[in-house]
XYZ file of C-alpha atoms in Angstrom:
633
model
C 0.000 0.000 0.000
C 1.681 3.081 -0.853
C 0.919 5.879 1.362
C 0.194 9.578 0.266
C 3.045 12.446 0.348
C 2.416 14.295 3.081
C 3.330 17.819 2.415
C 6.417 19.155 4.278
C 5.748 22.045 6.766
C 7.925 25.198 6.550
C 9.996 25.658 9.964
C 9.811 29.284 11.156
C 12.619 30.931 10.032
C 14.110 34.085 11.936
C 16.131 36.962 10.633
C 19.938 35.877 12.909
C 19.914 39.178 14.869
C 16.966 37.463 17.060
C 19.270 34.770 18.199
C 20.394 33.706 21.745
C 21.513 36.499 24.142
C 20.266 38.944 22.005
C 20.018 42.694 22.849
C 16.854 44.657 21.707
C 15.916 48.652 21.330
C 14.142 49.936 24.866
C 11.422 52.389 24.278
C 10.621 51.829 20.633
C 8.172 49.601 19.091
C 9.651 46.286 18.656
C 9.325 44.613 15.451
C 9.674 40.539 14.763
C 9.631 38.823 11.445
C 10.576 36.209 9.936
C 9.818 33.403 7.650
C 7.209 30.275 7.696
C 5.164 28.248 5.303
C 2.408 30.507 3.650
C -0.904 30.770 5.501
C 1.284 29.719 8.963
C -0.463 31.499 11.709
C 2.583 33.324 13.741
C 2.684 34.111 17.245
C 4.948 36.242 19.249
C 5.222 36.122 23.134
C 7.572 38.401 24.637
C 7.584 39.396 28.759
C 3.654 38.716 29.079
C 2.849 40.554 25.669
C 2.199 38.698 22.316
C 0.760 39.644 18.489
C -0.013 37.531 15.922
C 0.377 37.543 12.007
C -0.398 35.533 9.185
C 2.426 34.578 6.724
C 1.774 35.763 3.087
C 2.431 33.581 0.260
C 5.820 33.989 0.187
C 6.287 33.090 3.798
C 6.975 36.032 5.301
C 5.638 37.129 8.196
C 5.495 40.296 10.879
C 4.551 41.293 13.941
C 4.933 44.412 16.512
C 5.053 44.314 19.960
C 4.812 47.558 22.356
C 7.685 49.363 23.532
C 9.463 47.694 26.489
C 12.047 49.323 29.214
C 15.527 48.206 29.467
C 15.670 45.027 31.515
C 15.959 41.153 30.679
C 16.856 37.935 30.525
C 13.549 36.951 29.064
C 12.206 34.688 26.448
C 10.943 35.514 23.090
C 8.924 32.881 21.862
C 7.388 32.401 18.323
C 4.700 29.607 17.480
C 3.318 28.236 14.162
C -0.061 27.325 14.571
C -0.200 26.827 18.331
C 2.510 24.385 17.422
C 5.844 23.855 19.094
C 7.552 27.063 19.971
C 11.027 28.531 18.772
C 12.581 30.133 21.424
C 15.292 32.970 21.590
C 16.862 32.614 24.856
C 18.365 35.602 27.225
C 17.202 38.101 25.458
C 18.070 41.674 27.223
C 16.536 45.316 26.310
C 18.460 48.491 26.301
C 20.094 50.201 23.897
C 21.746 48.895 20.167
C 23.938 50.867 17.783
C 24.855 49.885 14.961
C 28.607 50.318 14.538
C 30.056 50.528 10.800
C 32.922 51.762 8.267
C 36.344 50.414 7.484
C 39.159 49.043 9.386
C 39.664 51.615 12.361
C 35.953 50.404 13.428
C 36.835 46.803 12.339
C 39.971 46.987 14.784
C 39.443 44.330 17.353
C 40.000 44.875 20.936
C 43.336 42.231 20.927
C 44.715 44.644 18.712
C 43.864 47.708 20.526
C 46.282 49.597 22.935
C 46.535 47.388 26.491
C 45.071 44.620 24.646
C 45.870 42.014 27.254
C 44.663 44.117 30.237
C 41.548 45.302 28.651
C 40.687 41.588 27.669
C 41.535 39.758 31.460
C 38.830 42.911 32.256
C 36.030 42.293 30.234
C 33.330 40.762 32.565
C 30.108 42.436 31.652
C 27.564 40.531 30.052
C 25.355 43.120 29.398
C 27.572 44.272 26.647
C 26.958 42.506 23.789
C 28.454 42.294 19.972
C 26.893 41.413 16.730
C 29.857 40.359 14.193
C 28.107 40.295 10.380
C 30.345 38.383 8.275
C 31.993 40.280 5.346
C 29.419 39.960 2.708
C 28.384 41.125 -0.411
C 25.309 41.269 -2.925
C 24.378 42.316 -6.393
C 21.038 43.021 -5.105
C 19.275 44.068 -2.014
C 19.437 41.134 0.393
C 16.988 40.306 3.072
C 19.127 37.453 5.324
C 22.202 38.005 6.441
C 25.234 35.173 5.641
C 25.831 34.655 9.745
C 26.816 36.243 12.907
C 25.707 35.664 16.317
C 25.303 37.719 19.393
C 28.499 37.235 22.471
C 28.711 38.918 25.694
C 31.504 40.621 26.436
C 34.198 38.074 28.811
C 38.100 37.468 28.460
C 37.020 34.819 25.999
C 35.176 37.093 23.483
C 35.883 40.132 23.577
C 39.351 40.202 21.806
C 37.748 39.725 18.661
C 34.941 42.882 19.356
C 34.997 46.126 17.521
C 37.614 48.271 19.709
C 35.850 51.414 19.408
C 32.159 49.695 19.299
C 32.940 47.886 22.773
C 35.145 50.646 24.437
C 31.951 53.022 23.339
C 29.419 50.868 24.894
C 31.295 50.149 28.149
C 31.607 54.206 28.879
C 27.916 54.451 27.791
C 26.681 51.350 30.095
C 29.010 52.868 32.947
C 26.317 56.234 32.332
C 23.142 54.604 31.384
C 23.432 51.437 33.646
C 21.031 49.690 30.476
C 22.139 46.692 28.482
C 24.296 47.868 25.264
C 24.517 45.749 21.934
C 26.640 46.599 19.311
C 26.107 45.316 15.651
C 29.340 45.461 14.356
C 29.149 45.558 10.111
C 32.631 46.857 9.060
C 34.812 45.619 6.306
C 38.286 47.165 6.096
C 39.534 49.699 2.804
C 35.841 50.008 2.049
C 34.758 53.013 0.016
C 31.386 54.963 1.015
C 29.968 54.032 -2.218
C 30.025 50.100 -1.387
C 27.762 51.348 1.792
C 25.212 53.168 0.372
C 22.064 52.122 -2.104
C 21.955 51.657 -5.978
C 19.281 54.773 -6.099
C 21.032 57.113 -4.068
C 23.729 56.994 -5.849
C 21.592 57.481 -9.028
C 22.691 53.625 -10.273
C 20.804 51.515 -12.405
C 19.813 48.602 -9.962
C 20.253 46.379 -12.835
C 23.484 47.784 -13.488
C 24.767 46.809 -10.276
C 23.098 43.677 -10.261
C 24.926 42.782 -13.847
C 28.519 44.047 -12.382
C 28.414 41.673 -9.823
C 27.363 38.676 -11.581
C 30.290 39.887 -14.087
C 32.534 40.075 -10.987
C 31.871 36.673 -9.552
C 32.709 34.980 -12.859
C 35.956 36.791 -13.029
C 36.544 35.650 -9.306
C 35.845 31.737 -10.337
C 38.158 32.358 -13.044
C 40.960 33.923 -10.653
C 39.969 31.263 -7.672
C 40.885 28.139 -10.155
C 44.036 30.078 -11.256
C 45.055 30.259 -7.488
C 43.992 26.852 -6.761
C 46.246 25.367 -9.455
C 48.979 27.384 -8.447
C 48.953 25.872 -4.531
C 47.928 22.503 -6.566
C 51.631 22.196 -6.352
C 52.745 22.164 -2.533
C 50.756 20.374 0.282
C 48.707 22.616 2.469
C 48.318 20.343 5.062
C 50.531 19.011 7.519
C 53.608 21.330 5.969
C 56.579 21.249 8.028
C 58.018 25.107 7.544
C 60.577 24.481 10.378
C 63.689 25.204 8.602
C 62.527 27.177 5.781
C 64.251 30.420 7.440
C 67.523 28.530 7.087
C 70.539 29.018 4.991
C 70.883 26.128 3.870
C 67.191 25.042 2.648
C 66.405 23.910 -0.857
C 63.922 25.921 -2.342
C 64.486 24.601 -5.830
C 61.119 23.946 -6.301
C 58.930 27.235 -5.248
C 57.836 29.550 -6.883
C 58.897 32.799 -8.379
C 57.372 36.208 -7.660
C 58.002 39.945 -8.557
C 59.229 41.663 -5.059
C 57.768 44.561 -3.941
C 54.537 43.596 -5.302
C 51.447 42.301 -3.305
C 50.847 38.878 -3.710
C 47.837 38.682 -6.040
C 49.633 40.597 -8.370
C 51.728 37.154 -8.714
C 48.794 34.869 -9.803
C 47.321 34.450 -6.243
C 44.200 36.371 -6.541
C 41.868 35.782 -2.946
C 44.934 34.233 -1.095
C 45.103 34.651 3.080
C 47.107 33.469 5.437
C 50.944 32.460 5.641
C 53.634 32.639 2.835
C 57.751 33.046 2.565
C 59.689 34.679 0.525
C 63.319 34.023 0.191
C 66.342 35.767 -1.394
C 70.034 36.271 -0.791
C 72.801 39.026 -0.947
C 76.450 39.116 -1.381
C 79.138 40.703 1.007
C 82.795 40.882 1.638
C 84.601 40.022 4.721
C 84.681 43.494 6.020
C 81.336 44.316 4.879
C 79.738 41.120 7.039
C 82.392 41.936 10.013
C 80.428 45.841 10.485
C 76.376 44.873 10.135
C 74.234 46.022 7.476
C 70.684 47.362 7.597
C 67.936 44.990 5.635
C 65.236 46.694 4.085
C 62.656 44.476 3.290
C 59.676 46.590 1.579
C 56.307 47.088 3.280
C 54.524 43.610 4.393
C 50.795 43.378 4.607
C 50.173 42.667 7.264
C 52.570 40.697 9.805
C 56.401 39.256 9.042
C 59.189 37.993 10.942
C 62.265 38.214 8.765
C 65.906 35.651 8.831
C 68.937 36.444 7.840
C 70.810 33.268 7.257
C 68.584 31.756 9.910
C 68.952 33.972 12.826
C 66.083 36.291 13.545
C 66.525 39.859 12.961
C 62.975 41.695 13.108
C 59.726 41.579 13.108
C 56.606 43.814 12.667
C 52.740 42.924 13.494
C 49.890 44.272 11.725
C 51.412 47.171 10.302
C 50.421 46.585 6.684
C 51.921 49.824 5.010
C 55.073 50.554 7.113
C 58.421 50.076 5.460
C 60.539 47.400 7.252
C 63.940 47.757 8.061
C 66.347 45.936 10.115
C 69.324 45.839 12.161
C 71.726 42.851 11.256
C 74.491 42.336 13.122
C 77.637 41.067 12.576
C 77.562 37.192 14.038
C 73.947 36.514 11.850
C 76.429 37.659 8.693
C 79.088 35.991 6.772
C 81.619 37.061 4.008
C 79.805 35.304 0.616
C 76.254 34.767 0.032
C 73.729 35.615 2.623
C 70.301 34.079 2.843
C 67.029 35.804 3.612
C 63.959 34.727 4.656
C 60.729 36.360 5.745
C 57.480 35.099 7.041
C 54.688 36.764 6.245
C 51.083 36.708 7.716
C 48.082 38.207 5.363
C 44.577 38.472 7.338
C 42.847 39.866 4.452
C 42.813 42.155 1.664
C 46.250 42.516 -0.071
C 49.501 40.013 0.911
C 52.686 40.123 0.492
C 55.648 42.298 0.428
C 55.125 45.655 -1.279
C 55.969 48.958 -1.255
C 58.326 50.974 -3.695
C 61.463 49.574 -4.906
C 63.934 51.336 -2.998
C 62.370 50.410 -0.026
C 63.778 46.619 -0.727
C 68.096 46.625 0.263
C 70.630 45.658 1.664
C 73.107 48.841 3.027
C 76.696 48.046 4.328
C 77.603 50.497 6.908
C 78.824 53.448 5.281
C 77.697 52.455 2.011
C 75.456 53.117 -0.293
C 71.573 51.042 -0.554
C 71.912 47.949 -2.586
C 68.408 46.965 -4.563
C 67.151 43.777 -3.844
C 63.624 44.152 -6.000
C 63.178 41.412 -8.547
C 62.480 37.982 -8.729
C 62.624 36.395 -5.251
C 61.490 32.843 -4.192
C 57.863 32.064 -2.418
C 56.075 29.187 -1.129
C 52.559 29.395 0.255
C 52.354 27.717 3.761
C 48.675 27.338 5.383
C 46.268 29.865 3.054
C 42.845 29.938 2.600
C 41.566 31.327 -0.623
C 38.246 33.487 -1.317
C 37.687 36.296 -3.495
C 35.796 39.212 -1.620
C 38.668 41.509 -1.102
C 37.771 44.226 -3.613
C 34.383 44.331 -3.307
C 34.335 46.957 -0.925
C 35.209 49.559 -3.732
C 32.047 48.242 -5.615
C 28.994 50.747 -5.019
C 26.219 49.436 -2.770
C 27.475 45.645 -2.761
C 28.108 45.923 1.221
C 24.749 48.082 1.506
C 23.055 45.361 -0.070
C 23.937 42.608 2.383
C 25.635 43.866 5.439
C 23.435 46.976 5.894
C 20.095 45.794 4.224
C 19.134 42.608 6.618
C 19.179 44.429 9.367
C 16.135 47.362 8.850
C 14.283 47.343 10.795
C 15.493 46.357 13.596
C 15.525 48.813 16.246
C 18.760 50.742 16.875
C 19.333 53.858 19.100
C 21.603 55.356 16.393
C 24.850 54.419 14.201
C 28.728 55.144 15.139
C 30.600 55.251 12.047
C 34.643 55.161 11.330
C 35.122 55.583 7.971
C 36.839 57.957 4.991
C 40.713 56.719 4.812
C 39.992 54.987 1.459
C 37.948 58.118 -0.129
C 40.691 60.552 0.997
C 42.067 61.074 -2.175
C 42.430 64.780 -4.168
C 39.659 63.478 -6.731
C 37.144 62.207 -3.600
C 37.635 64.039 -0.732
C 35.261 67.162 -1.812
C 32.675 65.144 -2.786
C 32.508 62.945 0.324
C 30.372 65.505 2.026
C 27.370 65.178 -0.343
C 28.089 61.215 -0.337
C 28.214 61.126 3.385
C 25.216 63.299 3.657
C 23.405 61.081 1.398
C 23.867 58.078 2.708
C 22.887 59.197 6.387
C 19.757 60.047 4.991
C 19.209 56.887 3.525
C 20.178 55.073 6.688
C 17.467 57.085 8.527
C 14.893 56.403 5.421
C 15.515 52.666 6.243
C 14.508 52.406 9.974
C 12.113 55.273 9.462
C 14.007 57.515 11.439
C 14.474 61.153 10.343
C 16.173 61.976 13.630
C 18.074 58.659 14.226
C 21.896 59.752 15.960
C 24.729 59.466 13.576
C 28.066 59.809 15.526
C 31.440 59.458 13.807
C 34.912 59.952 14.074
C 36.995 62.414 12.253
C 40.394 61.167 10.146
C 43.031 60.938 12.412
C 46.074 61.977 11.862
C 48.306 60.367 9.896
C 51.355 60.272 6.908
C 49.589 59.804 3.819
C 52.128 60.560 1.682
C 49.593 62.547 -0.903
C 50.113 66.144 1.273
C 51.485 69.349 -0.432
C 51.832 71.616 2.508
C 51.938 75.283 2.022
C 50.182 74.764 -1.209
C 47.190 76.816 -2.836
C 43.428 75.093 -2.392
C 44.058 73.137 -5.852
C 46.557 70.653 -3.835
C 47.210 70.659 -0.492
C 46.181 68.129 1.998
C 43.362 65.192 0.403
C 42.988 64.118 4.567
C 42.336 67.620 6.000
C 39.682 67.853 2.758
C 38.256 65.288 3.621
C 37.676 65.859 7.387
C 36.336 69.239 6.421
C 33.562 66.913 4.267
C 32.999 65.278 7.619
C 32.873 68.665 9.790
C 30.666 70.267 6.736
C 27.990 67.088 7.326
C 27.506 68.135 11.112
C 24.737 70.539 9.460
C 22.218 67.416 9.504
C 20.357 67.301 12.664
C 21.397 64.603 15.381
C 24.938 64.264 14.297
C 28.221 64.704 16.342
C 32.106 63.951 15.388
C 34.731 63.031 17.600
C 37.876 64.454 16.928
C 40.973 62.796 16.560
C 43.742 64.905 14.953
C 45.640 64.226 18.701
C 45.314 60.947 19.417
C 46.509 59.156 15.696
C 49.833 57.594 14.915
C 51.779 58.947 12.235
C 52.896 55.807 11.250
C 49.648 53.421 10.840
C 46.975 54.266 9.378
C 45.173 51.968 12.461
C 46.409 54.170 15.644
C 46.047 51.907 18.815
C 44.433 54.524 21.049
C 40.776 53.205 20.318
C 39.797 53.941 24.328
C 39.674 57.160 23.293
C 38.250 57.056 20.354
C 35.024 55.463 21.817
C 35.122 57.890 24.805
C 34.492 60.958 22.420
C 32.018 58.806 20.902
C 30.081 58.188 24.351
C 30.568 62.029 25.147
C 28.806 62.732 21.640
C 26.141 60.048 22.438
C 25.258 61.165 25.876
C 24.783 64.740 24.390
C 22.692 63.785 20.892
C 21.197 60.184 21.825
C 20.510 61.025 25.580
C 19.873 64.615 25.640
C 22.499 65.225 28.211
C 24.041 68.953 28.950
C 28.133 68.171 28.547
C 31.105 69.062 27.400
C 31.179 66.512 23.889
C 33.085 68.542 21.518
C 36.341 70.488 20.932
C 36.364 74.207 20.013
C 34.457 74.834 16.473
C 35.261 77.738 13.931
C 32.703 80.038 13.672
C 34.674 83.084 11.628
C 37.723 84.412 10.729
C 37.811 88.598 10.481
C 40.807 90.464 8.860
C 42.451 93.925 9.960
C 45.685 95.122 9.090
C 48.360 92.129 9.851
C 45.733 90.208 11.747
C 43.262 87.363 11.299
C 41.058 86.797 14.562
C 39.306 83.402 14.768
C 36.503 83.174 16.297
C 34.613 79.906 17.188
C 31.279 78.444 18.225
C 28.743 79.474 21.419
C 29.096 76.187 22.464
C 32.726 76.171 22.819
C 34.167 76.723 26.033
C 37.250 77.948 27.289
C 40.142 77.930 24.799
C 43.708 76.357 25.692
C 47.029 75.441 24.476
C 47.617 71.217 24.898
C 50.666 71.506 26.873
C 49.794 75.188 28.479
C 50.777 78.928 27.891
C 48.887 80.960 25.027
C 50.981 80.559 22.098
C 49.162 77.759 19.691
C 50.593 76.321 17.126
C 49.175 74.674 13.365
C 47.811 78.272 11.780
C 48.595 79.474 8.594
C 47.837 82.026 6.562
C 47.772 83.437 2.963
C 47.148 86.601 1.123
C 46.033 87.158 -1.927
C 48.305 85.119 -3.908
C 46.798 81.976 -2.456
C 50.048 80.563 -1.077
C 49.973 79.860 2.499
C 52.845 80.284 5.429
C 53.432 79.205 8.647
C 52.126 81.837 11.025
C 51.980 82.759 14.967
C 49.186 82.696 17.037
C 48.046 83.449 20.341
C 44.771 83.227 22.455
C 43.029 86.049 23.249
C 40.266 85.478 25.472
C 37.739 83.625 23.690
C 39.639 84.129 19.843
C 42.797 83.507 18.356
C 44.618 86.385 17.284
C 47.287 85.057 13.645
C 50.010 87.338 12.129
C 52.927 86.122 9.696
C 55.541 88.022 8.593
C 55.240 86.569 5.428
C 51.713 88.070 4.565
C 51.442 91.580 4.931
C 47.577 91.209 4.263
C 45.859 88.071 4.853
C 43.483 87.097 3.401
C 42.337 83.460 4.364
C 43.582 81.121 7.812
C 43.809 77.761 8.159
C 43.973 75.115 11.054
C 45.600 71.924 11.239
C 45.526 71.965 7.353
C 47.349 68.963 6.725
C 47.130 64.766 6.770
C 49.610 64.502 9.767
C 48.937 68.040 11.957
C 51.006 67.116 14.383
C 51.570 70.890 15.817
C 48.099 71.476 16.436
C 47.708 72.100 19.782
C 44.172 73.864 20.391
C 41.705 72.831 22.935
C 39.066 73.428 25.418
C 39.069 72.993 28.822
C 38.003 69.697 28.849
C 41.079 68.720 26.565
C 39.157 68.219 23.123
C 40.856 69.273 20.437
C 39.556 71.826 18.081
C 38.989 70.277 14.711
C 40.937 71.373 11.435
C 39.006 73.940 9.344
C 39.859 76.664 6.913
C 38.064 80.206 6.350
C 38.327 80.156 2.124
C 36.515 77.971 -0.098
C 39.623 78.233 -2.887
């Protein structure tokens, strides 16, 4: 007897941000949804209050529950059909913000300043962090590809957003409410890969079309890579006494040095590869040391020289590497080098300009070793996502998109290194502008708090100081976009031309960083009366010699980091549009410029520069005034 096929029932399907230890908005209506089989009758039980909804024919469903106060564990509990329940287990209620951008908000907490101490610290479990996977999408995406809620302990919160958790434990030390942080950053990403197809005035389609011609050159460039490693083990490789002199690497590879990795034929490759190569030296020349230069390494090396260790650099992916080698790791003859390096995404490999790859005898001159050098992949993983964070609204579309509408008391957002260029830094402020409003437009919230943090300072290499408007700076440009989009309501920077390194582009000091971020919250998200900002240029007024700078009502006293009234980081220009180092002193509640150069000025600047490392003016409350400029030329 055969028996009938009995239709299989739809489990209910939840979006992953209503998961396990979950944190949810406080005083805002509290949307569920989710998925089931069409016609399921939903219901959804939360602290004593429940709603039902009917899933439509696609299987989607809805509900809304009231507005609940901070407070929790509960249980949220969603039925099909007065079936068996799915439950979402110790679930709190305070306050979520959605923390995005590039790298600097990507920055975990083990990689953060006092790593180790603020790790062995972390005990609160009523912070919580939301990881979304690096993702992207041709098309506006309504899942997202994982994540799952952790409370902060020693054994998670290494891997949390720096400035997302060091923001919410200064805001739970104020508000004494739950704090969840969604953290949805990809490093090097450009604004554009954040923000919608329409907003940008794309053709949906057109996006949709780039990416499915993207993935099919990725296959392409996966296979390529996968043939290449086809070659060498990858598991169980013994790399023990690769950094020795005497190894025989007859059989690896050759690759161009500097030059990243990918460049080489291994497109999507992460994780651990050498490189070896060798340099010649007379007896005298080995007897007295040399200095090794070996490029920039992204991200992590430790480098060899005829298998004694003479440096090594973590996680500084654009700094040029050069090292001491001494006299007993040298011999007269041929000298072997070896360096390990560690990729953890984006570009690998050794890079950087050509002269930055030698070998210098003491009291001689550089000797280039660019060219061919040997390299052998070690344990790699290969997948190719890296670029699409320069591709307009691909990140939008799945690592921004899933999560509307869940409630969020407002965004913190670290992002603008990769558009600070001379062609992109101008028009980041209508970009940045635009996309805020689209944010809000999603969750239906005109008002919704949108707190970032300014460019720090940092070399670029792209400055032209003392330049007319035409060159210049690209950084300070660009942080005046971000100063120019404080005119939208509900909206805050924090400042952080003080606190960079400039040296890496990722400065450690990410305590403070989320502390100006808390200040700017407590003021904007929480209504409080504080001291959140540093001093703000209001207007510059010429007489004679003299340009006085005024700033902002809400600006209080004005200081000099370090004390006494002289600051430091003006300039000034008359009318040929060439600008000069000038003095200037406090006066009062202005700044009072002359230069001896500029008999009539004209126009002032502040801090006018990528790395303005003079720039010395504060408050009281030791915030530093941001960088701003009085012409428009």
């Amino acid at each position: 007897m055969l028996l009938a096929a009995q239709p299989v029932q739809a489990k209910i399907a939840l979006p992953l941000m209503f998961s396990d230890g979950a944190v949810l908005q406080r005083d805002q209506p509290l949307p569920v949804w989710g998925w089931a089989a069409p016609g399921a009758k939903i219901e959804v039980a939360f602290d004593g209050r429940s709603a039902e909804a009917t899933a439509s024919s696609d299987g989607a469903w809805r509900v809304e529950l009231p507005a609940h106060a901070a407070g929790g564990p509960y249980l949220l509990k969603i039925s099909e059909n007065g079936g068996d329940a799915t439950t979402v287990h110790d679930v709190l209620v305070g306050d979520v913000w959605l923390a995005s951008g590039q790298s600097n908000m990507e920055w975990p907490v083990a990689q953060a300043k006092d790593a180790q101490r603020e790790i062995a610290s972390a005990g609160d479990n009523r912070i919580r962090h939301f990881k979304v996977p690096k993702s992207w999408s041709g098309q506006p995406e309504a899942r997202l590809t994982g994540g799952q809620w952790q409370a902060a302990s020693p054994q998670t919160v290494g891997a949390f957003s720096a400035v997302g958790y060091f923001f919410a434990r200064d805001l739970r030390a104020k508000t004494g409410v739950p704090i969840g942080i969604i953290d949805s950053t990809w490093g090097g990403s450009r604004i554009e890969a954040w923000t919608d197809a329409a907003t940008q005035g794309l053709d949906a389609q057109a996006v949709v079309r780039q990416a499915s011609e993207a993935q099919a050159r990725d296959q392409a460039a996966v296979a390529e890579t996968h043939a290449r490693l086809a070659r060498w083990p990858q598991k169980g490789v013994d790399t023990s006494r690769w950094n020795q002199a005497g190894f025989d690497d007859r059989d690896w590879d050759r690759i161009a040095v500097p030059g990243l990795w990918e460049g080489g034929g291994y497109n999507g490759m992460d994780g651990e590869a050498w490189y070896r190569a060798s340099f010649t030296l007379s007896d005298a020349e080995a007897k007295a040391g040399v200095v090794l230069g070996v490029g920039r390494i992204d991200d992590s090396d430790i480098t060899w020289v005829n298998g004694q260790q003479v440096g090594e650099t973590r996680m500084q992916y654009n700094l040029p590497r050069q090292y001491s080698v001494p006299p007993q790791a040298l011999h007269a003859g041929v000298n072997k080098v070896a360096v390990r390096v560690q990729d953890f995404g984006g570009g690998g490999g050794i890079h950087g300009a050509a002269g930055e790859v030698f070998v210098q005898p003491q009291g001689a001159a550089k000797r280039p070793l660019d060219g061919e050098w040997k390299f052998r992949p070690a344990q790699v993983s290969v997948a190719m996502i890296d670029d699409k964070n320069q591709y307009p609204a691909l990140l939008y579309n799945q690592m921004i998109r899933p999560l509307r509408p869940y409630p969020v008391r407002g965004v913190i957002w670290y992002q603008g290194e990769a558009n600070a260029t001379a062609a992109d830094a101008y028009r980041y402020r209508d970009q940045f502008a635009a996309m805020i409003g689209q944010w809000r437009s999603d969750w239906k919230q005109p008002a919704m708090p949108f707190l970032w943090v300014q460019l720090a300072n940092f070399i670029s290499g792209a400055d032209v100081p003392g330049q007319s408007a035409g060159a210049g700076s690209p950084w300070a440009l660009l942080r005046e976009s971000q100063s120019h989009t404080l005119a939208l309501p509900a909206t805050a920077q924090a400042v952080a031309i003080d606190i960079g390194d400039p040296n890496d582009i990722h400065p450690l000091n990410k305590q403070e960083v989320g502390r100006r971020l808390a200040l700017a919250a407590r003021h904007v998200a929480y209504g409080e009366s504080l001291v959140y900002s540093g001093p703000v240029y209001r207007a510059a007024k010429f007489k004679g010699r003299e340009a006085r700078v005024e700033f902002g009502p809400s600006t209080t006293a004005l200081a000099v980091r370090g004390g006494g009234d002289e600051v430091h980081g003006f300039e000034l220009a008359g009318a040929d549009r060439r600008f000069h180092p000038a003095r200037a002193v406090l006066r009062g509640d202005a700044v009072v410029v002359t230069s001896d150069a500029v008999a009539q000025p004209q126009a002032v600047r502040y801090a006018w520069s990528d790395n303005p490392e003079q720039a010395d003016l504060i408050n009281r409350d030791s915030l530093p005034a941001s960088p701003f400029r009085s012409d428009s030329w």
